mmCIF file of C-alpha atoms in Angstrom:
data_model
loop_
_atom_site.group_PDB
_atom_site.id
_atom_site.type_symbol
_atom_site.label_atom_id
_atom_site.label_comp_id
_atom_site.label_asym_id
_atom_site.label_seq_id
_atom_site.Cartn_x
_atom_site.Cartn_y
_atom_site.Cartn_z
ATOM 1 C CA MET X 18 36.711 26.585 -65.896
ATOM 2 C CA LYS X 19 34.423 27.306 -62.944
ATOM 3 C CA ASN X 20 31.515 28.216 -65.250
ATOM 4 C CA VAL X 21 32.089 25.138 -67.407
ATOM 5 C CA LEU X 22 31.997 22.849 -64.373
ATOM 6 C CA PHE X 23 28.857 24.528 -63.059
ATOM 7 C CA THR X 24 27.193 24.074 -66.449
ATOM 8 C CA LEU X 25 28.179 20.416 -66.493
ATOM 9 C CA LEU X 26 26.732 19.897 -63.048
ATOM 10 C CA ALA X 27 23.522 21.648 -63.977
ATOM 11 C CA ALA X 28 23.245 19.462 -67.064
ATOM 12 C CA GLY X 29 23.630 16.313 -64.971
ATOM 13 C CA LEU X 30 26.825 15.253 -66.661
ATOM 14 C CA LEU X 31 28.505 13.981 -63.525
ATOM 15 C CA SER X 32 28.055 10.448 -62.333
ATOM 16 C CA GLY X 33 27.626 9.767 -58.646
ATOM 17 C CA ALA X 34 30.507 9.724 -56.219
ATOM 18 C CA ALA X 35 32.952 6.950 -56.898
ATOM 19 C CA LEU X 36 33.301 4.069 -54.500
ATOM 20 C CA ALA X 37 36.551 3.655 -52.606
ATOM 21 C CA ALA X 38 37.261 0.311 -54.283
ATOM 22 C CA PRO X 39 39.722 -0.302 -57.114
ATOM 23 C CA ILE X 40 38.305 0.461 -60.546
ATOM 24 C CA LYS X 41 39.744 -0.068 -64.026
ATOM 25 C CA LEU X 42 39.403 2.954 -66.286
ATOM 26 C CA GLN X 43 37.537 2.004 -69.464
ATOM 27 C CA THR X 44 39.779 3.231 -72.258
ATOM 28 C CA ILE X 45 43.234 3.306 -70.664
ATOM 29 C CA PRO X 46 45.368 0.693 -68.871
ATOM 30 C CA VAL X 47 44.953 2.200 -65.407
ATOM 31 C CA THR X 48 43.454 0.895 -62.184
ATOM 32 C CA LEU X 49 42.941 3.284 -59.272
ATOM 33 C CA GLU X 50 41.012 3.720 -56.033
ATOM 34 C CA PRO X 51 38.930 6.901 -56.141
ATOM 35 C CA SER X 52 37.572 8.224 -52.884
ATOM 36 C CA ALA X 53 33.832 8.434 -52.357
ATOM 37 C CA ARG X 54 34.560 12.179 -52.025
ATOM 38 C CA LEU X 55 35.490 12.457 -55.712
ATOM 39 C CA LEU X 56 33.041 12.972 -58.546
ATOM 40 C CA THR X 57 33.524 11.362 -61.952
ATOM 41 C CA LEU X 58 32.831 13.262 -65.140
ATOM 42 C CA ASN X 59 31.015 10.968 -67.575
ATOM 43 C CA ASP X 60 31.722 10.789 -71.332
ATOM 44 C CA ALA X 61 29.169 13.482 -72.186
ATOM 45 C CA GLY X 62 30.608 15.767 -69.501
ATOM 46 C CA ILE X 63 34.154 15.243 -70.757
ATOM 47 C CA ALA X 64 33.063 16.031 -74.338
ATOM 48 C CA LYS X 65 31.308 19.204 -73.165
ATOM 49 C CA ALA X 66 34.239 20.379 -71.016
ATOM 50 C CA PHE X 67 36.779 19.523 -73.736
ATOM 51 C CA PRO X 68 34.984 20.222 -77.046
ATOM 52 C CA SER X 69 38.040 19.558 -79.203
ATOM 53 C CA ALA X 70 38.750 15.852 -79.604
ATOM 54 C CA ALA X 71 42.462 16.697 -79.750
ATOM 55 C CA GLY X 72 43.737 16.592 -76.200
ATOM 56 C CA ARG X 73 40.429 15.410 -74.727
ATOM 57 C CA PRO X 74 41.106 13.343 -71.602
ATOM 58 C CA ASP X 75 39.914 9.764 -71.280
ATOM 59 C CA ALA X 76 38.785 10.151 -67.646
ATOM 60 C CA VAL X 77 38.235 13.129 -65.315
ATOM 61 C CA PHE X 78 37.687 13.242 -61.554
ATOM 62 C CA LEU X 79 36.612 16.334 -59.592
ATOM 63 C CA THR X 80 36.844 17.171 -55.923
ATOM 64 C CA GLU X 81 33.524 17.535 -54.102
ATOM 65 C CA ASP X 82 33.867 21.305 -54.135
ATOM 66 C CA ARG X 83 34.457 21.086 -57.922
ATOM 67 C CA LYS X 84 37.587 23.208 -57.576
ATOM 68 C CA VAL X 85 40.315 20.707 -58.538
ATOM 69 C CA SER X 86 40.251 18.315 -61.489
ATOM 70 C CA VAL X 87 42.351 15.233 -62.199
ATOM 71 C CA ALA X 88 42.356 14.276 -65.885
ATOM 72 C CA PHE X 89 43.833 11.110 -67.424
ATOM 73 C CA GLU X 90 44.928 11.104 -71.052
ATOM 74 C CA TRP X 91 46.562 8.205 -72.899
ATOM 75 C CA ARG X 92 48.346 9.756 -75.860
ATOM 76 C CA ASP X 93 49.535 8.117 -79.072
ATOM 77 C CA ALA X 94 53.090 9.399 -78.512
ATOM 78 C CA ARG X 95 55.598 6.623 -77.905
ATOM 79 C CA LEU X 96 57.360 6.463 -74.540
ATOM 80 C CA THR X 97 59.265 3.629 -72.875
ATOM 81 C CA PRO X 98 59.807 3.402 -69.103
ATOM 82 C CA ALA X 99 63.530 4.069 -69.683
ATOM 83 C CA GLN X 100 62.656 7.409 -71.355
ATOM 84 C CA VAL X 101 60.615 8.774 -68.419
ATOM 85 C CA PRO X 102 63.644 10.365 -66.651
ATOM 86 C CA ASP X 103 64.546 12.125 -69.920
ATOM 87 C CA LEU X 104 61.240 13.992 -69.743
ATOM 88 C CA VAL X 105 62.350 15.652 -66.499
ATOM 89 C CA THR X 106 65.212 17.404 -68.275
ATOM 90 C CA GLN X 107 63.571 17.962 -71.663
ATOM 91 C CA PHE X 108 59.941 18.866 -70.945
ATOM 92 C CA PRO X 109 60.360 22.028 -68.810
ATOM 93 C CA ALA X 110 61.427 23.910 -71.962
ATOM 94 C CA VAL X 111 58.222 22.749 -73.681
ATOM 95 C CA ILE X 112 56.111 23.928 -70.741
ATOM 96 C CA ARG X 113 57.854 27.320 -70.669
ATOM 97 C CA ALA X 114 57.326 27.716 -74.431
ATOM 98 C CA GLN X 115 53.626 26.809 -74.290
ATOM 99 C CA VAL X 116 52.498 28.354 -70.997
ATOM 100 C CA PRO X 117 52.844 32.133 -70.625
ATOM 101 C CA ASN X 118 53.832 33.862 -67.375
ATOM 102 C CA ILE X 119 55.080 30.832 -65.440
ATOM 103 C CA LYS X 120 55.926 31.929 -61.907
ATOM 104 C CA THR X 121 57.357 28.643 -60.610
ATOM 105 C CA LEU X 122 58.231 25.315 -62.236
ATOM 106 C CA ARG X 123 59.499 22.211 -60.487
ATOM 107 C CA ALA X 124 60.458 19.006 -62.327
ATOM 108 C CA SER X 125 61.312 15.657 -60.725
ATOM 109 C CA THR X 126 60.978 11.907 -61.048
ATOM 110 C CA VAL X 127 58.616 10.180 -58.605
ATOM 111 C CA GLN X 128 57.559 6.578 -58.059
ATOM 112 C CA ILE X 129 53.851 5.768 -58.177
ATOM 113 C CA GLY X 130 52.669 2.171 -58.078
ATOM 114 C CA GLY X 131 56.240 0.953 -58.488
ATOM 115 C CA GLN X 132 56.631 2.843 -61.760
ATOM 116 C CA PRO X 133 58.675 5.970 -62.609
ATOM 117 C CA TRP X 134 56.714 9.119 -63.421
ATOM 118 C CA ALA X 135 57.975 12.515 -64.529
ATOM 119 C CA GLN X 136 56.322 15.192 -62.370
ATOM 120 C CA PHE X 137 56.010 18.862 -63.327
ATOM 121 C CA VAL X 138 54.375 21.320 -60.948
ATOM 122 C CA PHE X 139 53.991 24.910 -62.086
ATOM 123 C CA THR X 140 52.074 28.039 -61.170
ATOM 124 C CA THR X 141 50.841 30.950 -63.232
ATOM 125 C CA PRO X 142 49.146 34.190 -62.165
ATOM 126 C CA GLY X 143 45.390 33.975 -61.677
ATOM 127 C CA GLN X 144 42.622 36.286 -60.529
ATOM 128 C CA GLY X 145 42.806 36.361 -56.746
ATOM 129 C CA ASP X 146 45.000 33.257 -56.517
ATOM 130 C CA ASP X 147 47.706 31.634 -58.597
ATOM 131 C CA LEU X 148 46.757 28.736 -60.828
ATOM 132 C CA ARG X 149 48.494 25.439 -60.030
ATOM 133 C CA ARG X 150 49.031 22.735 -62.622
ATOM 134 C CA GLU X 151 50.680 19.391 -62.141
ATOM 135 C CA LEU X 152 51.543 17.019 -64.946
ATOM 136 C CA LEU X 153 52.447 13.423 -64.189
ATOM 137 C CA MET X 154 53.799 11.457 -67.170
ATOM 138 C CA THR X 155 54.745 7.807 -67.557
ATOM 139 C CA SER X 156 54.859 4.958 -70.027
ATOM 140 C CA ALA X 157 51.745 2.781 -70.387
ATOM 141 C CA GLN X 158 52.054 -0.057 -72.878
ATOM 142 C CA GLY X 159 54.718 1.910 -74.733
ATOM 143 C CA ARG X 160 52.586 5.069 -74.967
ATOM 144 C CA LEU X 161 52.559 8.320 -73.023
ATOM 145 C CA LEU X 162 50.104 8.485 -70.121
ATOM 146 C CA VAL X 163 49.486 11.992 -68.752
ATOM 147 C CA VAL X 164 47.672 12.874 -65.536
ATOM 148 C CA THR X 165 46.862 16.592 -65.225
ATOM 149 C CA ILE X 166 45.883 18.046 -61.851
ATOM 150 C CA ALA X 167 44.450 21.554 -62.182
ATOM 151 C CA GLY X 168 43.112 24.103 -59.719
ATOM 152 C CA ASN X 169 43.999 27.252 -57.804
ATOM 153 C CA VAL X 170 46.805 27.038 -55.236
ATOM 154 C CA LYS X 171 44.430 27.465 -52.248
ATOM 155 C CA ASP X 172 41.862 24.998 -53.616
ATOM 156 C CA TYR X 173 44.582 22.427 -54.258
ATOM 157 C CA SER X 174 45.952 22.907 -50.724
ATOM 158 C CA ARG X 175 42.476 22.259 -49.248
ATOM 159 C CA ASN X 176 42.086 19.104 -51.358
ATOM 160 C CA GLU X 177 45.694 17.860 -51.399
ATOM 161 C CA THR X 178 45.149 14.800 -49.199
ATOM 162 C CA LEU X 179 42.255 13.640 -51.376
ATOM 163 C CA ILE X 180 44.168 14.256 -54.632
ATOM 164 C CA ARG X 181 47.341 12.551 -53.364
ATOM 165 C CA GLY X 182 45.256 9.567 -52.258
ATOM 166 C CA LEU X 183 43.925 9.214 -55.803
ATOM 167 C CA THR X 184 47.248 9.666 -57.575
ATOM 168 C CA ASN X 185 49.087 7.349 -55.179
ATOM 169 C CA SER X 186 46.537 4.613 -55.910
ATOM 170 C CA VAL X 187 47.215 4.651 -59.682
ATOM 171 C CA ARG X 188 48.480 1.367 -61.094
ATOM 172 C CA VAL X 189 49.428 1.119 -64.772
ATOM 173 C CA GLY X 190 49.039 -2.131 -66.599
#
């Protein structure tokens, strides 16, 4: 991932730092307040980083050090707000089946912007540091909205305040 991000930067596929004012994401029903310390991957950068259209996020933010990404994906799968807590009990088995060598996995329900979200935080072995992934899932207009936070454990720890500020500002609707 590090080489891909470097290539994207070299190709000029990042837009300037986002302003710390609320913005509406173009293709999904989300408003958020990105910090001026976050970079936004533009459409060309997203297509380059995620060459397969299947699973390609709609929006991606990067920390200034380009070590932690926050990707937003609005999937076609149906999900109602009442079904969000069910994900907490059902989805860990899916994660374990699809992700090899999981070291830790925590599942819970959290409130963000007055809305329930299923939260899954898991680590896997990495070179020099464990990889940390966090999936946040909720219902957006009856469809599944997924926010994926990805980075190494140490890089996430250094950027946690910035990342939490972004995720806590998310409003669906």
